[in-house]
Structure formats: structure tokens, C-alpha cells
């Protein structure tokens, strides 16, 4: 028996109200490890390409990794794998909280949820007991009220995933909440739960997790904790991106927002901070509880806001009033919406409004000028409930642009239906690769090129070598996402693949090398590429909006510099080739054979 | 030696639960927080967490309640005051769990009472508390006496509620005050 793992998944069929355990063959675990890797294998085997994301046949998976539930730093992450309502293809969305440890303590490596409940329902899992409970009384309620109910009526210290009205209303950027303020935000996983009539999932486990070499694990923890003594919070990123000219401002039409400094940056967030928080099993402690002391949002208390929220619901909307961003953050969390996409959607709507493409008549009286934070607060509620103008915004920028016409798709800042995170690729060209080729759509967490282009002085405005840089960064992240540890603390600890192999080995008893893990990452990236190709994607979908490729930013270090289509395509093709795919991004037969995709066992449920 | 106590500065708790994982790993040989001797209660919406662990009371109510004499006062190998359980004598009657006003005792799988034994004088939870919430420090005689007095007063207060609250609710209700029984300077980093 492998240590660390539980060796089985819990399959729950909501239509039949049945459940059973599904063993995972050791061969699959050693090849796919867990988290993203295992998710790729399960997606390939279990989700047919003809299935619509909101069909009962779509599979909603909550996965853990071998390190989950142990003391390995940052291992309190869980991963949702499903077909994306935003893109129609592969979706992986990470969050933290109590879910992963509780799933493991309950005796599973993950949950696989299929079917659709007849009426609003919930799943309550305590060790080997699974209950299907009515959730009609919670339908329409926010995530906070739902989770409060669960903690009061089931267990105060359980893992709990829940959706708000946005998920119920099938919005393609609805998130799945966990531990109140933690969100699997991107790609619309909340809408998949909503489509299954599943309001919440609560898990409590009382069992334990073995570890092959406990003393070895202790030693690694002490060694690496020493590298993380200073508190680092994501709002620190804001002054960095502002200086680099990549802070999205006015719907990505500018790269700097001068009013951000001193108003919505890390110093201001620290002023508002009343307490530090950490994820389960992490010594990084990067979360902050903040509270508004005065003004119209007085006494509002949230966990956050993080950088992405400050940038997209702040700078991108030209809002420099921190309490308003916190209010928007609170609303998104409670209503169950991704703050990144919500900021992208409203930014796009504001630009259309200021250009006259949308009028006050269209918006139902909302004055959607940049900076009007009261309109943002109002609009977020309308979006989540699909009311009035909110119903239009609830479609996401890609669909909004398609419906509006007027060439608005040129500044609809998205890729594969997923709105951009808060780094303008024009101020660091490596990001064009990550945003375009990341399987779930525009994403900053599969690789973070600013780490190289901004922080170590590599030239951000050249194309040479960027594909290899991105591939290397993606490999590191893929290893962390399969072991399922947080890439924030993982990056802070400056761990190499060899270091991660040590964590993996002390917990599981395997004997992996860093190169084995790097090879694993290649297998997984190729597997996910195959998934999206099977879903009907091709290189034409790995495209960025015209504003990003053919226009320059007016300010900052990137002022006047245009990436240009040729440069972009060159970087993208280089990336495909260095993965062992052909120039159109299709994995070659040679590599498919090399990775043994056609000779491995098939997972069935 | 002899006045060392495990102190809790609950405002520094971040809710990482490393203490529970460390405790169960050293006591049970696996990560099994349901058997941890230290328990963290969390309120994510209000944004706080607080650990509860045995205060090693001078006048221990669990000891007084135990009908078989399984709970007794002793010293750790390193000479620290300890309230301990003799597993041989424990009959799983639950009297100690009911009696502890702070909810610091529990039962394990074999239905024996389990509680913090300070890991013989080197508590593992403290080693793995990276936020300075848990410390194991030597108090002056005077400070130790004050702590004993404070615990007594708090135990008295808490016992009035004892029938109304299960151990979890006792932990929620009294963990904040229990963390203040010994005055610890805010910059105390203990042994780290």
C-alpha cells in the first residue's frame, strides 16, 4: 500500500442517489501522481467530447494530491476538474481550505460527481457515510449563509464547497466557495455545480494519513520554513506591475494607474489588516483579514483583497477607493463569482459605455463610467441574479462582444472565453504565450513570466527564448499542481524539482527524482492538450485580442511597443515545438507512443 | 525548571492547523487530527482561529471527576507539571471529558481518554507553530502563581456553563480567555 494516498475515489451519482468507491490502480498513481495529473487522466477517460459543460453527463471532480492532509507546506489545496462553462473544454480550478484534508481523512483521494439531482440538493459525507440532503431552503442564498448553515448543522470544522446565486444561475464565471473566502474562481466550476442542482458539498473525515518517513518530512519543513520568515502578501505585486506598466487599467487600455499607489496598494491593505490568516498546513500565512474603519462601507470585514481583485475590480475600473474594492470582493465571494472575470466583464462594459456602444438605456440607468464604484456594486448583484443589464454581463466578455458587434471583440480581453488576469502581456511578452496556450484560457497560474521578465531583468520586449522560459515555469507549476501544493508558497520556498521529489518520496515512499517529476509534467501537459483537441480546439483558439497583439500601451516601459502578429505566432509555435507537438500544436504520434497513452489502463466509474 | 507552561497567544493563530498535524503525527504515527491533543476552532467568516490544549491545571477537574483514579498529577521527564492519564486504569466512562470546563480532553479509537502530555517536555506543536502563537516558556514563581489563580477563576466561571455546552462549544466559549491565563509579552518568541 502506498503511503500518503488513500488509493480510491468516491463516485457519487446525483441522479440515482448512489455512491461507490473506485480504486485507482497503482500504475495510474505512479504515472499521473494526483491533482492536475490525475485530473487529466480522469477527464480523458470519463468526460465525452459531445457532453455540454452544463449537461448532467459532465463530471465534477474534486481532487487532492499525495501530499494533501499532511504537514507538507501549502498542501491544503484542492482542485476542481470539469468541463468548463467558460471555454467548453478543459477546466482546472484550484482553491484551498479544509476540503483536501477532510477528503483524505475521510478515506479518499477525490470525489467524482456525476448526474443531476432532481431538486436543489446537497451532499454530506462523513467518512464512509454519504447523505443526499434537500437544499431547497438554501437555494438563492449566498455562499456565506450556506456555509454558515453547514457549519452549524453538520460540523463546524468540516470541508465545505458551496455556490451562490451566480452558480445557480449558470453564469460562466461562477466560482465554487470554500471556507468562506477561498474560491475555485476561474472557468465557471460553480455553474457546473448549479447545473447539477448541487448547492453544497460538506466533508468530514476522522481517519488518518500515513507517511513513509515522518522524520524526513519534519526536516524538510524546518529547512524550507527558514526561507519564508517574512510575510509576503499578493497585494505587493501591485507596485511591481504598476512600475512595469502591466497593471490593467481602463479595460487594459493603459498599463499604469497612478492613483493606485497609496490608495489600493499593499501599504493600504496593511493599514486595513486586522489579522493574519494561513491556509491549512502552510507557514506562509499570506492571507489577511481586513476591515473598513470608516465611510459608507464601515465595518465591512473580509479575507483579502488579493492582488488580482485589487487590479481587476480596482485599477482596471479606475477605482482607487479600497473599501469599494473590498465591498465588490465581498459581493463576488458571497454571490459566488470570480473577481477576475467580474472585473474583466465590468471593465469591458465600461469601455463600451464610454465609447457610446452601450447607452444608459442599455444599462438600465447605470452610469457605467470608469471609477463609478457604486455602479459596480449595484451591477455585481444584477449579474449574479441575471437581472436587467446584469443578464447581459453574465455572459462573459467573449459572448458580450459577439452580441454587440462593432468590432468590440478587438478589446474583449479574453482567451478561450476566460477573461485576462491582471498582467498586461504587452509589458512582458512571455505572458502572451501563457495566456494563449494555457488549456483553460487566459491564466496567470500555469506560469508566471513576470518572475523572469520583471524580477530578474530578462528583456520583457523580445521574443527570443520566451517559449523555453514559459515551458520551464509551466513545468514547475505542473509538478506543484499534481502533488497539489500551493504554487505561491512553493515559489517562495524556491524549491527545485529535486526538492519536490524529496517531499513526494518522504510522504509516499516512492523513489522519484526531479527529472521523473519533470517528465511527469511533460506527460500531463500533452495529455491536456489532447483533451482540448478532442473538444474541438485548435491553434486558432490560442489567440489573443487585437488590442494586445496589434496595439501598443500608451504609458510605462512598454509605451509604443507593439508585439505584432508575427512575433506572437513565432513565440507560440516555438512553444508548441518545444513540447514535442507539431507547428499547429498537435502532439505527434511519436510523443503519444512515447508517453504510452494508448497502452495504459482506462479509468472507469 | 518546574514552572514551564505551554502558552497560547490566540490572536496570533492563523488557522494553519500545523499543531494538530504535528501532535497527531508524533502521538499516533500518522496525520490524524481527530486524535490530536490540541484542537483548533475556526470561524472563517469572522476570520479567527484559536487552539485549545490542556492547561495542566493545579486543581484539575478531570482528575477530581475520574472514578478509577486513572488521572493523576506527575512531572514530565524534564520536570514540568503534568496531568496524566493511566491508560490501563481508564474505563472510558467519559467523566473527565464532561468535567473539563475547557473541552481539552477527548477519546481515541481504543476509547481511552487522551490528553496533552507536553511530549515529555518538548511539545511538538510548539516546534511547528511558525506564527508564535504557541510557546513553551518558563514562568517566574510569581507569574506561575498568578496563572494558577487565573485558571482557577476561569474554571469556576466555565463550570457554570458546563451542562449547557459540549466540549467543542466549550472550546469556542473559553479558548480566548484560556489563552490569557498567563501573561506573555507580545514579542515573546519562546524558544524559536
PDB file of C-alpha atoms in Angstrom, chain A residues 69-71 73 98 105 144 148 156-157 180-181 206-211 214-215 217-218 221-222 225 275-285 289 301 303, chain B residues 10-18 20-22 25-26 29-35 40-50 124 127-128 130-131 168 172:
ATOM      1  CA  UNK A  69      -3.659  16.264   4.584  1.00  0.00           C
ATOM      2  CA  UNK A  70      -0.004  16.005   5.614  1.00  0.00           C
ATOM      3  CA  UNK A  71       2.225  18.729   7.020  1.00  0.00           C
ATOM      4  CA  UNK A  73       3.792  23.169   3.264  1.00  0.00           C
ATOM      5  CA  UNK A  98     -10.462  22.342   4.655  1.00  0.00           C
ATOM      6  CA  UNK A 105      -9.161  11.901   6.375  1.00  0.00           C
ATOM      7  CA  UNK A 144     -21.744  32.741   3.277  1.00  0.00           C
ATOM      8  CA  UNK A 148     -22.726  29.127   7.971  1.00  0.00           C
ATOM      9  CA  UNK A 156     -18.156  23.340  12.473  1.00  0.00           C
ATOM     10  CA  UNK A 157     -14.763  22.074  11.290  1.00  0.00           C
ATOM     11  CA  UNK A 180     -15.988  31.409   3.112  1.00  0.00           C
ATOM     12  CA  UNK A 181     -13.384  33.469   1.270  1.00  0.00           C
ATOM     13  CA  UNK A 206     -11.881  11.173  11.129  1.00  0.00           C
ATOM     14  CA  UNK A 207      -9.243   8.841   9.735  1.00  0.00           C
ATOM     15  CA  UNK A 208      -5.537   9.331   9.283  1.00  0.00           C
ATOM     16  CA  UNK A 209      -2.906   9.549   6.595  1.00  0.00           C
ATOM     17  CA  UNK A 210       0.289   7.524   6.666  1.00  0.00           C
ATOM     18  CA  UNK A 211       3.635   8.977   5.900  1.00  0.00           C
ATOM     19  CA  UNK A 214       7.853  11.291   9.182  1.00  0.00           C
ATOM     20  CA  UNK A 215      11.229  12.479  10.464  1.00  0.00           C
ATOM     21  CA  UNK A 217       9.258  15.309   6.361  1.00  0.00           C
ATOM     22  CA  UNK A 218       9.872  17.266   9.580  1.00  0.00           C
ATOM     23  CA  UNK A 221       9.704  21.558   6.663  1.00  0.00           C
ATOM     24  CA  UNK A 222      12.182  23.156   9.062  1.00  0.00           C
ATOM     25  CA  UNK A 225      10.451  27.354   6.519  1.00  0.00           C
ATOM     26  CA  UNK A 275      -5.325  39.730  11.492  1.00  0.00           C
ATOM     27  CA  UNK A 276      -3.182  37.283   9.541  1.00  0.00           C
ATOM     28  CA  UNK A 277      -4.537  34.031   8.200  1.00  0.00           C
ATOM     29  CA  UNK A 278      -2.982  30.966   6.646  1.00  0.00           C
ATOM     30  CA  UNK A 279      -4.188  28.031   4.633  1.00  0.00           C
ATOM     31  CA  UNK A 280      -4.272  24.555   6.114  1.00  0.00           C
ATOM     32  CA  UNK A 281      -0.738  23.241   6.621  1.00  0.00           C
ATOM     33  CA  UNK A 282       1.106  26.335   5.497  1.00  0.00           C
ATOM     34  CA  UNK A 283       3.704  28.500   7.183  1.00  0.00           C
ATOM     35  CA  UNK A 284       3.444  31.199   4.522  1.00  0.00           C
ATOM     36  CA  UNK A 285       0.455  32.953   6.099  1.00  0.00           C
ATOM     37  CA  UNK A 289      -8.330  39.766   7.353  1.00  0.00           C
ATOM     38  CA  UNK A 301     -14.711  42.656   7.095  1.00  0.00           C
ATOM     39  CA  UNK A 303     -10.377  37.959   3.922  1.00  0.00           C
TER      40      UNK A 303
ATOM     41  CA  UNK B  10      -4.558  33.152  20.302  1.00  0.00           C
ATOM     42  CA  UNK B  11      -4.534  36.433  18.376  1.00  0.00           C
ATOM     43  CA  UNK B  12      -1.506  35.072  16.526  1.00  0.00           C
ATOM     44  CA  UNK B  13      -3.228  31.869  15.432  1.00  0.00           C
ATOM     45  CA  UNK B  14      -3.670  31.865  11.650  1.00  0.00           C
ATOM     46  CA  UNK B  15      -5.659  28.649  11.439  1.00  0.00           C
ATOM     47  CA  UNK B  16      -2.926  26.631   9.708  1.00  0.00           C
ATOM     48  CA  UNK B  17      -3.663  23.571  11.900  1.00  0.00           C
ATOM     49  CA  UNK B  18       0.010  22.555  11.848  1.00  0.00           C
ATOM     50  CA  UNK B  20      -2.916  19.351  15.172  1.00  0.00           C
ATOM     51  CA  UNK B  21      -0.985  17.637  12.411  1.00  0.00           C
ATOM     52  CA  UNK B  22       2.261  17.698  14.390  1.00  0.00           C
ATOM     53  CA  UNK B  25       1.896  12.614  13.865  1.00  0.00           C
ATOM     54  CA  UNK B  26       4.033  12.258  16.976  1.00  0.00           C
ATOM     55  CA  UNK B  29       2.334   7.981  13.993  1.00  0.00           C
ATOM     56  CA  UNK B  30       0.061   9.359  11.299  1.00  0.00           C
ATOM     57  CA  UNK B  31      -1.688  12.601  10.407  1.00  0.00           C
ATOM     58  CA  UNK B  32      -4.995  12.202  12.194  1.00  0.00           C
ATOM     59  CA  UNK B  33      -6.211  15.496  13.667  1.00  0.00           C
ATOM     60  CA  UNK B  34      -9.308  13.806  15.100  1.00  0.00           C
ATOM     61  CA  UNK B  35      -6.888  12.332  17.652  1.00  0.00           C
ATOM     62  CA  UNK B  40      -8.073  24.476  16.759  1.00  0.00           C
ATOM     63  CA  UNK B  41     -11.508  26.034  16.476  1.00  0.00           C
ATOM     64  CA  UNK B  42     -12.063  28.278  13.491  1.00  0.00           C
ATOM     65  CA  UNK B  43     -14.567  30.860  12.405  1.00  0.00           C
ATOM     66  CA  UNK B  44     -13.719  31.616   8.811  1.00  0.00           C
ATOM     67  CA  UNK B  45     -16.382  34.274   8.325  1.00  0.00           C
ATOM     68  CA  UNK B  46     -15.213  36.297  11.308  1.00  0.00           C
ATOM     69  CA  UNK B  47     -11.650  35.417  10.413  1.00  0.00           C
ATOM     70  CA  UNK B  48     -10.287  33.894  13.603  1.00  0.00           C
ATOM     71  CA  UNK B  49      -8.895  30.606  14.877  1.00  0.00           C
ATOM     72  CA  UNK B  50      -7.925  29.576  18.368  1.00  0.00           C
ATOM     73  CA  UNK B 124       5.878  19.131  19.082  1.00  0.00           C
ATOM     74  CA  UNK B 127       8.006  23.337  17.272  1.00  0.00           C
ATOM     75  CA  UNK B 128       5.612  23.544  14.350  1.00  0.00           C
ATOM     76  CA  UNK B 130       5.515  29.125  12.928  1.00  0.00           C
ATOM     77  CA  UNK B 131       3.397  32.113  13.860  1.00  0.00           C
ATOM     78  CA  UNK B 168     -16.469  21.725  21.184  1.00  0.00           C
ATOM     79  CA  UNK B 172     -15.247  28.061  21.365  1.00  0.00           C
TER      80      UNK B 172
END
